[in-house]
PDB file of C-alpha atoms in Angstrom:
ATOM      1  CA  MET A1146     171.577   6.677   9.920  1.00 28.00           C
ATOM      2  CA  LYS A1147     168.094   5.544  10.940  1.00 31.00           C
ATOM      3  CA  SER A1148     168.026   2.523  13.225  1.00 33.00           C
ATOM      4  CA  GLN A1149     165.854  -0.367  12.203  1.00 35.00           C
ATOM      5  CA  THR A1150     163.041  -1.559  14.494  1.00 37.00           C
ATOM      6  CA  GLY A1151     162.536  -5.208  15.329  1.00 38.00           C
ATOM      7  CA  ASP A1152     159.621  -5.364  12.811  1.00 40.00           C
ATOM      8  CA  GLU A1153     161.798  -3.919   9.951  1.00 37.00           C
ATOM      9  CA  ARG A1154     164.562  -6.519  10.751  1.00 35.00           C
ATOM     10  CA  LYS A1155     162.017  -9.341  10.643  1.00 39.00           C
ATOM     11  CA  ARG A1156     160.870  -8.162   7.135  1.00 35.00           C
ATOM     12  CA  ASP A1157     164.340  -8.230   5.635  1.00 44.00           C
ATOM     13  CA  PRO A1158     164.799 -11.813   4.401  1.00 37.00           C
ATOM     14  CA  SER A1159     168.462 -11.265   3.577  1.00 38.00           C
ATOM     15  CA  GLU A1160     169.244 -11.363   7.230  1.00 46.00           C
ATOM     16  CA  GLY A1161     168.148 -14.930   7.651  1.00 48.00           C
ATOM     17  CA  PRO A1162     166.263 -16.275  10.642  1.00 61.00           C
ATOM     18  CA  HIS A1163     165.325 -13.513  13.073  1.00 87.00           C
ATOM     19  CA  MET A1164     166.922 -13.513  16.484  1.00 95.00           C
ATOM     20  CA  TYR A1165     165.579 -11.243  19.152  1.00 98.00           C
ATOM     21  CA  ASP A1166     167.909  -9.477  21.591  1.00 98.00           C
ATOM     22  CA  ALA A1167     165.654 -10.882  24.347  1.00 98.00           C
ATOM     23  CA  ILE A1168     162.614 -13.053  24.879  1.00 98.00           C
ATOM     24  CA  VAL A1169     160.707 -12.306  28.027  1.00 98.00           C
ATOM     25  CA  ILE A1170     158.657 -15.253  29.169  1.00 98.00           C
ATOM     26  CA  GLY A1171     155.810 -14.104  31.403  1.00 98.00           C
ATOM     27  CA  ALA A1172     153.725 -10.843  31.368  1.00 98.00           C
ATOM     28  CA  GLY A1173     153.120 -10.026  34.998  1.00 97.00           C
ATOM     29  CA  PRO A1174     154.656  -6.953  36.524  1.00 98.00           C
ATOM     30  CA  ALA A1175     158.253  -8.376  36.199  1.00 98.00           C
ATOM     31  CA  GLY A1176     157.870  -9.248  32.502  1.00 98.00           C
ATOM     32  CA  LEU A1177     155.974  -6.125  31.506  1.00 98.00           C
ATOM     33  CA  GLN A1178     158.602  -3.872  33.145  1.00 98.00           C
ATOM     34  CA  ALA A1179     161.409  -5.819  31.528  1.00 98.00           C
ATOM     35  CA  ALA A1180     159.958  -5.470  28.119  1.00 98.00           C
ATOM     36  CA  LEU A1181     159.308  -1.772  28.668  1.00 98.00           C
ATOM     37  CA  THR A1182     162.993  -1.190  29.687  1.00 98.00           C
ATOM     38  CA  LEU A1183     164.280  -3.145  26.743  1.00 98.00           C
ATOM     39  CA  GLY A1184     161.934  -1.360  24.378  1.00 98.00           C
ATOM     40  CA  ARG A1185     162.981   2.050  25.553  1.00 98.00           C
ATOM     41  CA  MET A1186     166.584   1.120  24.743  1.00 98.00           C
ATOM     42  CA  HIS A1187     165.574  -0.058  21.237  1.00 98.00           C
ATOM     43  CA  ARG A1188     166.396  -3.683  21.817  1.00 98.00           C
ATOM     44  CA  SER A1189     164.301  -6.211  19.808  1.00 98.00           C
ATOM     45  CA  THR A1190     162.119  -7.978  22.390  1.00 98.00           C
ATOM     46  CA  LEU A1191     159.468 -10.678  22.289  1.00 98.00           C
ATOM     47  CA  LEU A1192     157.111 -10.749  25.288  1.00 98.00           C
ATOM     48  CA  LEU A1193     155.189 -13.999  25.761  1.00 98.00           C
ATOM     49  CA  ASP A1194     151.918 -13.775  27.682  1.00 98.00           C
ATOM     50  CA  SER A1195     150.220 -17.110  28.552  1.00 97.00           C
ATOM     51  CA  GLY A1196     147.288 -15.363  30.233  1.00 96.00           C
ATOM     52  CA  GLU A1197     148.125 -17.028  33.561  1.00 95.00           C
ATOM     53  CA  TYR A1198     148.924 -14.753  36.585  1.00 94.00           C
ATOM     54  CA  ARG A1199     149.481 -15.414  40.271  1.00 92.00           C
ATOM     55  CA  ASN A1200     147.058 -12.521  41.111  1.00 91.00           C
ATOM     56  CA  GLY A1201     144.615 -13.638  38.344  1.00 92.00           C
ATOM     57  CA  THR A1202     141.696 -13.912  40.838  1.00 92.00           C
ATOM     58  CA  VAL A1203     142.509 -10.778  42.774  1.00 93.00           C
ATOM     59  CA  ARG A1204     140.032  -7.925  42.367  1.00 93.00           C
ATOM     60  CA  HIS A1205     142.238  -5.048  43.544  1.00 95.00           C
ATOM     61  CA  MET A1206     145.960  -4.850  44.192  1.00 95.00           C
ATOM     62  CA  HIS A1207     147.285  -2.824  47.120  1.00 96.00           C
ATOM     63  CA  ASN A1208     150.503  -1.360  48.387  1.00 96.00           C
ATOM     64  CA  VAL A1209     151.433  -0.253  44.881  1.00 96.00           C
ATOM     65  CA  VAL A1210     152.133   3.453  44.778  1.00 96.00           C
ATOM     66  CA  ALA A1211     149.859   5.327  42.305  1.00 96.00           C
ATOM     67  CA  ASN A1212     147.884   2.045  41.802  1.00 96.00           C
ATOM     68  CA  ASP A1213     146.532   1.271  45.210  1.00 97.00           C
ATOM     69  CA  GLY A1214     143.207  -0.318  44.576  1.00 96.00           C
ATOM     70  CA  THR A1215     143.736  -0.794  40.843  1.00 97.00           C
ATOM     71  CA  PRO A1216     142.404  -4.093  39.419  1.00 97.00           C
ATOM     72  CA  PRO A1217     145.442  -6.202  38.242  1.00 96.00           C
ATOM     73  CA  ALA A1218     143.740  -6.701  34.842  1.00 97.00           C
ATOM     74  CA  GLU A1219     143.540  -2.987  34.348  1.00 97.00           C
ATOM     75  CA  PHE A1220     147.190  -2.576  35.391  1.00 97.00           C
ATOM     76  CA  ARG A1221     148.225  -5.208  32.782  1.00 98.00           C
ATOM     77  CA  ALA A1222     146.049  -3.626  30.071  1.00 98.00           C
ATOM     78  CA  THR A1223     147.517  -0.231  30.704  1.00 98.00           C
ATOM     79  CA  ALA A1224     151.083  -1.630  30.605  1.00 98.00           C
ATOM     80  CA  ARG A1225     150.408  -3.454  27.306  1.00 98.00           C
ATOM     81  CA  ALA A1226     148.869  -0.315  25.768  1.00 98.00           C
ATOM     82  CA  GLN A1227     151.956   1.622  26.696  1.00 98.00           C
ATOM     83  CA  LEU A1228     154.238  -1.192  25.310  1.00 98.00           C
ATOM     84  CA  ALA A1229     152.405  -0.917  21.978  1.00 97.00           C
ATOM     85  CA  GLU A1230     154.118   2.416  21.514  1.00 97.00           C
ATOM     86  CA  TYR A1231     157.479   0.754  21.259  1.00 98.00           C
ATOM     87  CA  SER A1232     158.070  -0.780  17.830  1.00 97.00           C
ATOM     88  CA  ASP A1233     160.998  -2.975  19.150  1.00 98.00           C
ATOM     89  CA  VAL A1234     158.553  -4.788  21.500  1.00 98.00           C
ATOM     90  CA  GLU A1235     156.413  -7.569  20.091  1.00 98.00           C
ATOM     91  CA  ILE A1236     153.769  -9.256  22.219  1.00 98.00           C
ATOM     92  CA  ARG A1237     152.344 -12.719  21.634  1.00 98.00           C
ATOM     93  CA  ASP A1238     149.513 -14.102  23.660  1.00 98.00           C
ATOM     94  CA  ILE A1239     150.928 -17.571  23.942  1.00 98.00           C
ATOM     95  CA  GLY A1240     152.820 -19.614  26.548  1.00 97.00           C
ATOM     96  CA  ALA A1241     156.206 -21.249  26.211  1.00 98.00           C
ATOM     97  CA  GLN A1242     156.877 -25.012  26.633  1.00 97.00           C
ATOM     98  CA  ALA A1243     160.700 -25.279  26.581  1.00 98.00           C
ATOM     99  CA  VAL A1244     163.841 -23.278  26.525  1.00 98.00           C
ATOM    100  CA  THR A1245     167.031 -24.770  25.063  1.00 97.00           C
ATOM    101  CA  ALA A1246     170.450 -23.408  24.311  1.00 96.00           C
ATOM    102  CA  ASN A1247     171.594 -22.940  20.674  1.00 94.00           C
ATOM    103  CA  GLU A1248     174.779 -21.648  19.055  1.00 91.00           C
ATOM    104  CA  GLY A1249     173.854 -17.976  19.237  1.00 91.00           C
ATOM    105  CA  GLY A1250     171.690 -17.902  22.406  1.00 96.00           C
ATOM    106  CA  TYR A1251     168.496 -19.715  23.181  1.00 98.00           C
ATOM    107  CA  THR A1252     165.455 -21.286  21.408  1.00 98.00           C
ATOM    108  CA  VAL A1253     162.068 -20.969  23.041  1.00 98.00           C
ATOM    109  CA  LEU A1254     159.435 -23.501  21.940  1.00 98.00           C
ATOM    110  CA  LEU A1255     155.958 -22.035  21.965  1.00 98.00           C
ATOM    111  CA  ALA A1256     152.750 -23.730  22.881  1.00 97.00           C
ATOM    112  CA  ASP A1257     151.578 -23.773  19.225  1.00 96.00           C
ATOM    113  CA  GLY A1258     154.746 -25.574  18.148  1.00 96.00           C
ATOM    114  CA  ASP A1259     156.546 -22.514  16.797  1.00 96.00           C
ATOM    115  CA  ALA A1260     160.123 -21.870  17.857  1.00 97.00           C
ATOM    116  CA  VAL A1261     161.747 -18.462  18.333  1.00 98.00           C
ATOM    117  CA  ASP A1262     165.408 -17.522  18.997  1.00 98.00           C
ATOM    118  CA  ALA A1263     166.992 -14.850  21.147  1.00 98.00           C
ATOM    119  CA  ARG A1264     170.436 -13.925  22.456  1.00 98.00           C
ATOM    120  CA  HIS A1265     169.022 -13.678  25.944  1.00 98.00           C
ATOM    121  CA  VAL A1266     165.949 -14.962  27.864  1.00 98.00           C
ATOM    122  CA  ILE A1267     164.294 -13.449  30.914  1.00 98.00           C
ATOM    123  CA  LEU A1268     162.243 -15.899  32.915  1.00 98.00           C
ATOM    124  CA  ALA A1269     159.353 -14.070  34.513  1.00 98.00           C
ATOM    125  CA  THR A1270     156.673 -16.773  34.670  1.00 97.00           C
ATOM    126  CA  GLY A1271     156.180 -16.393  38.437  1.00 95.00           C
ATOM    127  CA  VAL A1272     154.783 -19.025  40.793  1.00 95.00           C
ATOM    128  CA  ALA A1273     151.546 -20.739  41.590  1.00 92.00           C
ATOM    129  CA  ASP A1274     150.160 -21.165  45.090  1.00 92.00           C
ATOM    130  CA  ASP A1275     149.419 -24.728  46.317  1.00 93.00           C
ATOM    131  CA  LEU A1276     146.765 -24.279  49.032  1.00 94.00           C
ATOM    132  CA  PRO A1277     145.818 -26.632  51.810  1.00 93.00           C
ATOM    133  CA  SER A1278     143.137 -29.151  50.758  1.00 93.00           C
ATOM    134  CA  VAL A1279     140.325 -27.340  52.522  1.00 95.00           C
ATOM    135  CA  PRO A1280     137.079 -27.486  50.606  1.00 97.00           C
ATOM    136  CA  GLY A1281     136.044 -24.003  49.367  1.00 97.00           C
ATOM    137  CA  LEU A1282     139.412 -22.360  49.932  1.00 97.00           C
ATOM    138  CA  GLN A1283     140.445 -22.299  46.259  1.00 96.00           C
ATOM    139  CA  GLU A1284     137.203 -20.573  45.319  1.00 97.00           C
ATOM    140  CA  LEU A1285     137.857 -17.792  47.871  1.00 97.00           C
ATOM    141  CA  TRP A1286     141.542 -17.276  46.960  1.00 96.00           C
ATOM    142  CA  GLY A1287     142.354 -13.693  46.087  1.00 94.00           C
ATOM    143  CA  THR A1288     138.947 -12.447  47.055  1.00 95.00           C
ATOM    144  CA  LYS A1289     138.310 -13.517  50.742  1.00 97.00           C
ATOM    145  CA  ALA A1290     141.289 -15.675  51.382  1.00 97.00           C
ATOM    146  CA  PHE A1291     144.875 -14.181  51.183  1.00 96.00           C
ATOM    147  CA  SER A1292     148.465 -14.764  52.210  1.00 93.00           C
ATOM    148  CA  CYS A1293     149.955 -11.182  52.286  1.00 94.00           C
ATOM    149  CA  PRO A1294     149.149  -8.820  55.103  1.00 96.00           C
ATOM    150  CA  PHE A1295     150.913  -5.971  53.259  1.00 96.00           C
ATOM    151  CA  CYS A1296     148.596  -6.489  50.296  1.00 95.00           C
ATOM    152  CA  ASP A1297     145.284  -7.271  52.001  1.00 96.00           C
ATOM    153  CA  GLY A1298     145.661  -6.554  55.700  1.00 97.00           C
ATOM    154  CA  HIS A1299     144.393  -2.982  55.808  1.00 98.00           C
ATOM    155  CA  GLU A1300     141.080  -3.871  54.216  1.00 97.00           C
ATOM    156  CA  HIS A1301     140.325  -5.903  57.323  1.00 97.00           C
ATOM    157  CA  ALA A1302     141.020  -3.037  59.734  1.00 98.00           C
ATOM    158  CA  GLY A1303     138.782  -3.350  62.798  1.00 98.00           C
ATOM    159  CA  ARG A1304     137.227  -6.569  61.646  1.00 97.00           C
ATOM    160  CA  SER A1305     137.689 -10.212  62.748  1.00 98.00           C
ATOM    161  CA  ILE A1306     139.863 -12.571  60.722  1.00 98.00           C
ATOM    162  CA  GLY A1307     140.833 -16.222  60.685  1.00 97.00           C
ATOM    163  CA  ILE A1308     144.357 -17.582  60.244  1.00 97.00           C
ATOM    164  CA  LEU A1309     144.809 -21.135  58.898  1.00 96.00           C
ATOM    165  CA  GLY A1310     147.864 -22.675  60.703  1.00 87.00           C
ATOM    166  CA  PRO A1311     150.504 -24.043  61.105  1.00 92.00           C
ATOM    167  CA  ALA A1312     151.658 -22.330  64.331  1.00 93.00           C
ATOM    168  CA  PRO A1313     155.146 -20.962  63.364  1.00 92.00           C
ATOM    169  CA  ARG A1314     153.860 -19.218  60.292  1.00 93.00           C
ATOM    170  CA  ALA A1315     150.648 -18.211  61.995  1.00 95.00           C
ATOM    171  CA  GLU A1316     152.775 -16.531  64.702  1.00 96.00           C
ATOM    172  CA  HIS A1317     154.297 -14.273  61.933  1.00 95.00           C
ATOM    173  CA  LEU A1318     150.924 -13.331  60.522  1.00 97.00           C
ATOM    174  CA  ILE A1319     149.621 -12.447  64.022  1.00 97.00           C
ATOM    175  CA  GLY A1320     152.556 -10.147  64.516  1.00 96.00           C
ATOM    176  CA  LEU A1321     151.753  -8.325  61.264  1.00 97.00           C
ATOM    177  CA  LEU A1322     147.899  -8.349  61.536  1.00 97.00           C
ATOM    178  CA  GLY A1323     147.512  -7.937  65.319  1.00 96.00           C
ATOM    179  CA  ARG A1324     147.367  -4.213  65.224  1.00 96.00           C
ATOM    180  CA  ILE A1325     145.053  -4.143  62.212  1.00 98.00           C
ATOM    181  CA  ALA A1326     142.273  -6.719  62.861  1.00 98.00           C
ATOM    182  CA  SER A1327     139.766  -6.397  65.809  1.00 97.00           C
ATOM    183  CA  ASP A1328     140.407 -10.151  66.735  1.00 96.00           C
ATOM    184  CA  ILE A1329     142.152 -13.156  65.368  1.00 98.00           C
ATOM    185  CA  THR A1330     141.348 -16.814  65.545  1.00 97.00           C
ATOM    186  CA  VAL A1331     143.895 -19.386  64.437  1.00 97.00           C
ATOM    187  CA  PHE A1332     142.608 -22.701  63.055  1.00 96.00           C
ATOM    188  CA  PRO A1333     144.703 -25.744  62.502  1.00 95.00           C
ATOM    189  CA  VAL A1334     144.451 -27.278  59.063  1.00 93.00           C
ATOM    190  CA  GLU A1335     145.763 -30.910  59.070  1.00 86.00           C
ATOM    191  CA  GLN A1336     146.470 -31.495  62.746  1.00 88.00           C
ATOM    192  CA  GLY A1337     145.724 -29.727  65.943  1.00 92.00           C
ATOM    193  CA  PHE A1338     148.100 -27.500  67.805  1.00 95.00           C
ATOM    194  CA  SER A1339     150.221 -28.781  70.709  1.00 95.00           C
ATOM    195  CA  THR A1340     149.601 -27.279  74.079  1.00 96.00           C
ATOM    196  CA  GLU A1341     152.838 -25.305  73.787  1.00 96.00           C
ATOM    197  CA  GLU A1342     151.855 -23.938  70.344  1.00 96.00           C
ATOM    198  CA  ALA A1343     148.313 -23.004  71.577  1.00 96.00           C
ATOM    199  CA  GLN A1344     149.777 -21.161  74.594  1.00 97.00           C
ATOM    200  CA  MET A1345     152.201 -19.327  72.331  1.00 97.00           C
ATOM    201  CA  LEU A1346     149.516 -18.242  69.906  1.00 97.00           C
ATOM    202  CA  GLU A1347     147.189 -17.126  72.748  1.00 97.00           C
ATOM    203  CA  GLY A1348     150.061 -15.279  74.296  1.00 97.00           C
ATOM    204  CA  LEU A1349     150.138 -13.110  71.148  1.00 96.00           C
ATOM    205  CA  GLY A1350     146.477 -12.191  71.651  1.00 96.00           C
ATOM    206  CA  ALA A1351     144.832 -14.636  69.278  1.00 97.00           C
ATOM    207  CA  ARG A1352     142.107 -17.196  69.967  1.00 96.00           C
ATOM    208  CA  VAL A1353     143.021 -20.765  69.101  1.00 96.00           C
ATOM    209  CA  SER A1354     140.621 -23.373  67.749  1.00 96.00           C
ATOM    210  CA  ALA A1355     141.086 -26.855  69.123  1.00 93.00           C
ATOM    211  CA  GLU A1356     139.531 -28.336  65.938  1.00 93.00           C
ATOM    212  CA  THR A1357     140.794 -28.414  62.358  1.00 94.00           C
ATOM    213  CA  VAL A1358     138.962 -26.615  59.568  1.00 96.00           C
ATOM    214  CA  ILE A1359     136.526 -28.872  57.530  1.00 95.00           C
ATOM    215  CA  ALA A1360     135.478 -26.234  55.001  1.00 97.00           C
ATOM    216  CA  VAL A1361     135.268 -22.509  54.200  1.00 98.00           C
ATOM    217  CA  ALA A1362     132.525 -20.771  52.227  1.00 98.00           C
ATOM    218  CA  PRO A1363     131.359 -17.259  51.312  1.00 97.00           C
ATOM    219  CA  ASP A1364     128.711 -15.978  53.727  1.00 96.00           C
ATOM    220  CA  ALA A1365     127.494 -12.592  52.249  1.00 94.00           C
ATOM    221  CA  ASP A1366     130.525 -10.341  52.576  1.00 93.00           C
ATOM    222  CA  ASP A1367     132.203 -12.600  55.155  1.00 97.00           C
ATOM    223  CA  VAL A1368     133.634 -16.052  55.328  1.00 98.00           C
ATOM    224  CA  ARG A1369     132.094 -18.996  57.120  1.00 98.00           C
ATOM    225  CA  ILE A1370     134.609 -21.378  58.649  1.00 98.00           C
ATOM    226  CA  THR A1371     133.237 -24.832  59.604  1.00 97.00           C
ATOM    227  CA  THR A1372     134.913 -27.109  62.085  1.00 95.00           C
ATOM    228  CA  GLU A1373     133.729 -30.492  63.462  1.00 90.00           C
ATOM    229  CA  SER A1374     131.591 -28.973  66.127  1.00 88.00           C
ATOM    230  CA  GLY A1375     130.320 -25.687  64.537  1.00 93.00           C
ATOM    231  CA  GLU A1376     130.823 -22.624  62.498  1.00 95.00           C
ATOM    232  CA  GLN A1377     132.373 -19.201  62.879  1.00 95.00           C
ATOM    233  CA  THR A1378     132.066 -16.175  60.629  1.00 97.00           C
ATOM    234  CA  VAL A1379     135.031 -13.923  59.923  1.00 97.00           C
ATOM    235  CA  ALA A1380     135.646 -11.064  57.605  1.00 97.00           C
ATOM    236  CA  GLY A1381     138.449 -12.932  55.714  1.00 97.00           C
ATOM    237  CA  VAL A1382     141.046 -15.560  56.179  1.00 97.00           C
ATOM    238  CA  PHE A1383     144.780 -15.546  55.810  1.00 97.00           C
ATOM    239  CA  VAL A1384     146.561 -18.717  54.901  1.00 96.00           C
ATOM    240  CA  ALA A1385     149.684 -19.623  56.794  1.00 92.00           C
ATOM    241  CA  ALA A1386     149.700 -23.111  55.302  1.00 86.00           C
ATOM    242  CA  GLY A1387     150.356 -23.982  51.710  1.00 81.00           C
ATOM    243  CA  SER A1388     153.375 -23.514  49.437  1.00 88.00           C
ATOM    244  CA  MET A1389     154.502 -22.051  46.141  1.00 90.00           C
ATOM    245  CA  ARG A1390     155.801 -23.769  43.062  1.00 93.00           C
ATOM    246  CA  HIS A1391     157.227 -22.581  39.706  1.00 95.00           C
ATOM    247  CA  ARG A1392     154.546 -22.107  37.137  1.00 93.00           C
ATOM    248  CA  ALA A1393     156.858 -23.236  34.346  1.00 96.00           C
ATOM    249  CA  PRO A1394     159.587 -25.936  34.033  1.00 96.00           C
ATOM    250  CA  PHE A1395     162.340 -23.848  32.645  1.00 98.00           C
ATOM    251  CA  ALA A1396     164.684 -23.765  35.698  1.00 97.00           C
ATOM    252  CA  ASP A1397     164.755 -27.547  35.632  1.00 97.00           C
ATOM    253  CA  GLN A1398     165.176 -27.753  31.868  1.00 96.00           C
ATOM    254  CA  LEU A1399     168.123 -25.391  31.965  1.00 97.00           C
ATOM    255  CA  GLY A1400     169.692 -26.842  35.159  1.00 98.00           C
ATOM    256  CA  LEU A1401     169.752 -23.426  36.845  1.00 98.00           C
ATOM    257  CA  GLN A1402     171.239 -23.015  40.275  1.00 98.00           C
ATOM    258  CA  MET A1403     168.526 -23.058  42.876  1.00 98.00           C
ATOM    259  CA  LEU A1404     168.258 -21.753  46.464  1.00 97.00           C
ATOM    260  CA  PRO A1405     166.957 -23.601  49.556  1.00 95.00           C
ATOM    261  CA  SER A1406     163.777 -21.594  49.241  1.00 94.00           C
ATOM    262  CA  GLY A1407     163.104 -23.441  45.898  1.00 95.00           C
ATOM    263  CA  SER A1408     163.716 -20.205  43.993  1.00 97.00           C
ATOM    264  CA  ILE A1409     166.155 -19.560  41.148  1.00 98.00           C
ATOM    265  CA  GLU A1410     169.336 -17.917  42.396  1.00 98.00           C
ATOM    266  CA  ILE A1411     170.142 -14.643  40.742  1.00 98.00           C
ATOM    267  CA  ASP A1412     172.559 -11.714  41.316  1.00 98.00           C
ATOM    268  CA  ASP A1413     171.676  -8.058  41.592  1.00 97.00           C
ATOM    269  CA  PHE A1414     170.918  -7.830  37.820  1.00 98.00           C
ATOM    270  CA  GLY A1415     168.851 -10.978  37.580  1.00 98.00           C
ATOM    271  CA  ARG A1416     171.640 -13.108  36.101  1.00 98.00           C
ATOM    272  CA  THR A1417     171.165 -16.846  36.727  1.00 98.00           C
ATOM    273  CA  SER A1418     173.932 -19.498  36.783  1.00 98.00           C
ATOM    274  CA  LEU A1419     173.536 -19.873  33.014  1.00 98.00           C
ATOM    275  CA  PRO A1420     175.017 -17.001  30.825  1.00 97.00           C
ATOM    276  CA  GLY A1421     172.306 -15.286  28.859  1.00 98.00           C
ATOM    277  CA  VAL A1422     169.492 -16.464  31.087  1.00 98.00           C
ATOM    278  CA  PHE A1423     167.910 -14.003  33.532  1.00 98.00           C
ATOM    279  CA  ALA A1424     165.087 -14.373  36.033  1.00 98.00           C
ATOM    280  CA  ALA A1425     162.821 -11.816  37.715  1.00 98.00           C
ATOM    281  CA  GLY A1426     159.817 -11.788  39.969  1.00 97.00           C
ATOM    282  CA  ASP A1427     158.489 -14.252  42.501  1.00 95.00           C
ATOM    283  CA  LEU A1428     160.393 -17.226  41.088  1.00 97.00           C
ATOM    284  CA  ALA A1429     163.836 -15.861  41.860  1.00 97.00           C
ATOM    285  CA  HIS A1430     165.832 -13.980  44.492  1.00 97.00           C
ATOM    286  CA  ARG A1431     169.321 -13.174  45.656  1.00 97.00           C
ATOM    287  CA  ALA A1432     170.997 -15.564  48.137  1.00 97.00           C
ATOM    288  CA  SER A1433     171.120 -12.723  50.678  1.00 96.00           C
ATOM    289  CA  LEU A1434     167.282 -12.930  51.052  1.00 94.00           C
ATOM    290  CA  PRO A1435     165.527 -15.763  52.857  1.00 92.00           C
ATOM    291  CA  GLY A1436     162.919 -16.087  50.105  1.00 90.00           C
ATOM    292  CA  PRO A1437     161.122 -14.295  47.331  1.00 89.00           C
ATOM    293  CA  MET A1438     159.570 -10.940  48.221  1.00 86.00           C
ATOM    294  CA  ALA A1439     156.165 -11.312  46.713  1.00 87.00           C
ATOM    295  CA  SER A1440     155.209  -7.734  45.652  1.00 93.00           C
ATOM    296  CA  VAL A1441     154.038  -6.062  42.377  1.00 96.00           C
ATOM    297  CA  LEU A1442     156.505  -3.239  42.879  1.00 96.00           C
ATOM    298  CA  LEU A1443     159.463  -5.530  43.736  1.00 96.00           C
ATOM    299  CA  ALA A1444     158.607  -7.810  40.820  1.00 97.00           C
ATOM    300  CA  ALA A1445     158.642  -4.798  38.502  1.00 98.00           C
ATOM    301  CA  ALA A1446     161.931  -3.552  39.929  1.00 98.00           C
ATOM    302  CA  ALA A1447     163.425  -7.024  39.439  1.00 98.00           C
ATOM    303  CA  GLY A1448     162.210  -7.003  35.831  1.00 98.00           C
ATOM    304  CA  GLN A1449     163.848  -3.624  35.231  1.00 98.00           C
ATOM    305  CA  LEU A1450     167.131  -4.863  36.732  1.00 98.00           C
ATOM    306  CA  ALA A1451     167.076  -7.970  34.604  1.00 98.00           C
ATOM    307  CA  ALA A1452     166.503  -5.874  31.487  1.00 98.00           C
ATOM    308  CA  VAL A1453     169.463  -3.693  32.498  1.00 98.00           C
ATOM    309  CA  GLY A1454     171.506  -6.904  32.852  1.00 98.00           C
ATOM    310  CA  VAL A1455     170.583  -7.976  29.405  1.00 98.00           C
ATOM    311  CA  ILE A1456     171.578  -4.575  27.972  1.00 98.00           C
ATOM    312  CA  GLN A1457     174.885  -4.706  29.782  1.00 98.00           C
ATOM    313  CA  SER A1458     175.477  -8.096  28.235  1.00 97.00           C
ATOM    314  CA  LEU A1459     174.611  -6.899  24.682  1.00 97.00           C
ATOM    315  CA  MET A1460     177.076  -3.962  25.143  1.00 96.00           C
ATOM    316  CA  ALA A1461     179.929  -6.246  26.368  1.00 93.00           C
ATOM    317  CA  PRO A1462     182.750  -6.663  23.811  1.00 87.00           C
TER     318      PRO A1462
END
């Protein structure tokens, strides 16, 4: 007997309102991989792509095997072209506004007011970065200002860099970047370093600015950092200050169990505290980890595991 695709099921009015096996909210690496895994197992899947991505300003992604140096937009376009080969996967270029439980699973309210139903939901909306309020920093984010040495450190090999405090997180970045950059200068952002902090950072081989950063700006291929008394030019800056926040409100809407890091707590297969709701990518991690591991590969792996978790649930008696 020939199996029906998701599209064929939707065209059959005798079956009543369509219910997907899974709705994947978010089309970064986690969501794309989740949709691919579900599609390959012939599970009806709706992938929602809001067009907002954490690495949306990044020109090239790195530390991704077989894609080192690939523009993220190209990566996403290739993934979507491959997903088009799977008739059980439907993609809509629209965001979601709310997720609520219903008798058979969950209802997702879309940005255009439409509502769609699924037995399972995978949250893969990721996070957004809240940067220090340094004029010019947002404009450089992803091109000359970064947070991840694994993603962007090598491109600064043998060059000077700046790190924007605070001291404890700057210490970690110095440890990772010290053998890559030619020299490192650490700048406080909101308040200066204490004598003990400055001595600690200098002991790691970094120079320490006594003045906070007033502004950053592009300077040809470099970055110009302005303090109260002058300017300094570096090849790039790494931000030790700042924080992450969920890009979407679904964890709060659903009352999911959260971790001290602010991330959604999941198990090894992306299950959250609410049956039928899974999470993958930068917005979630297992309790055994101190925080989310921001990485294209790890996000994709988490998406695959969440999809496997959904399939396991669908197969359960």
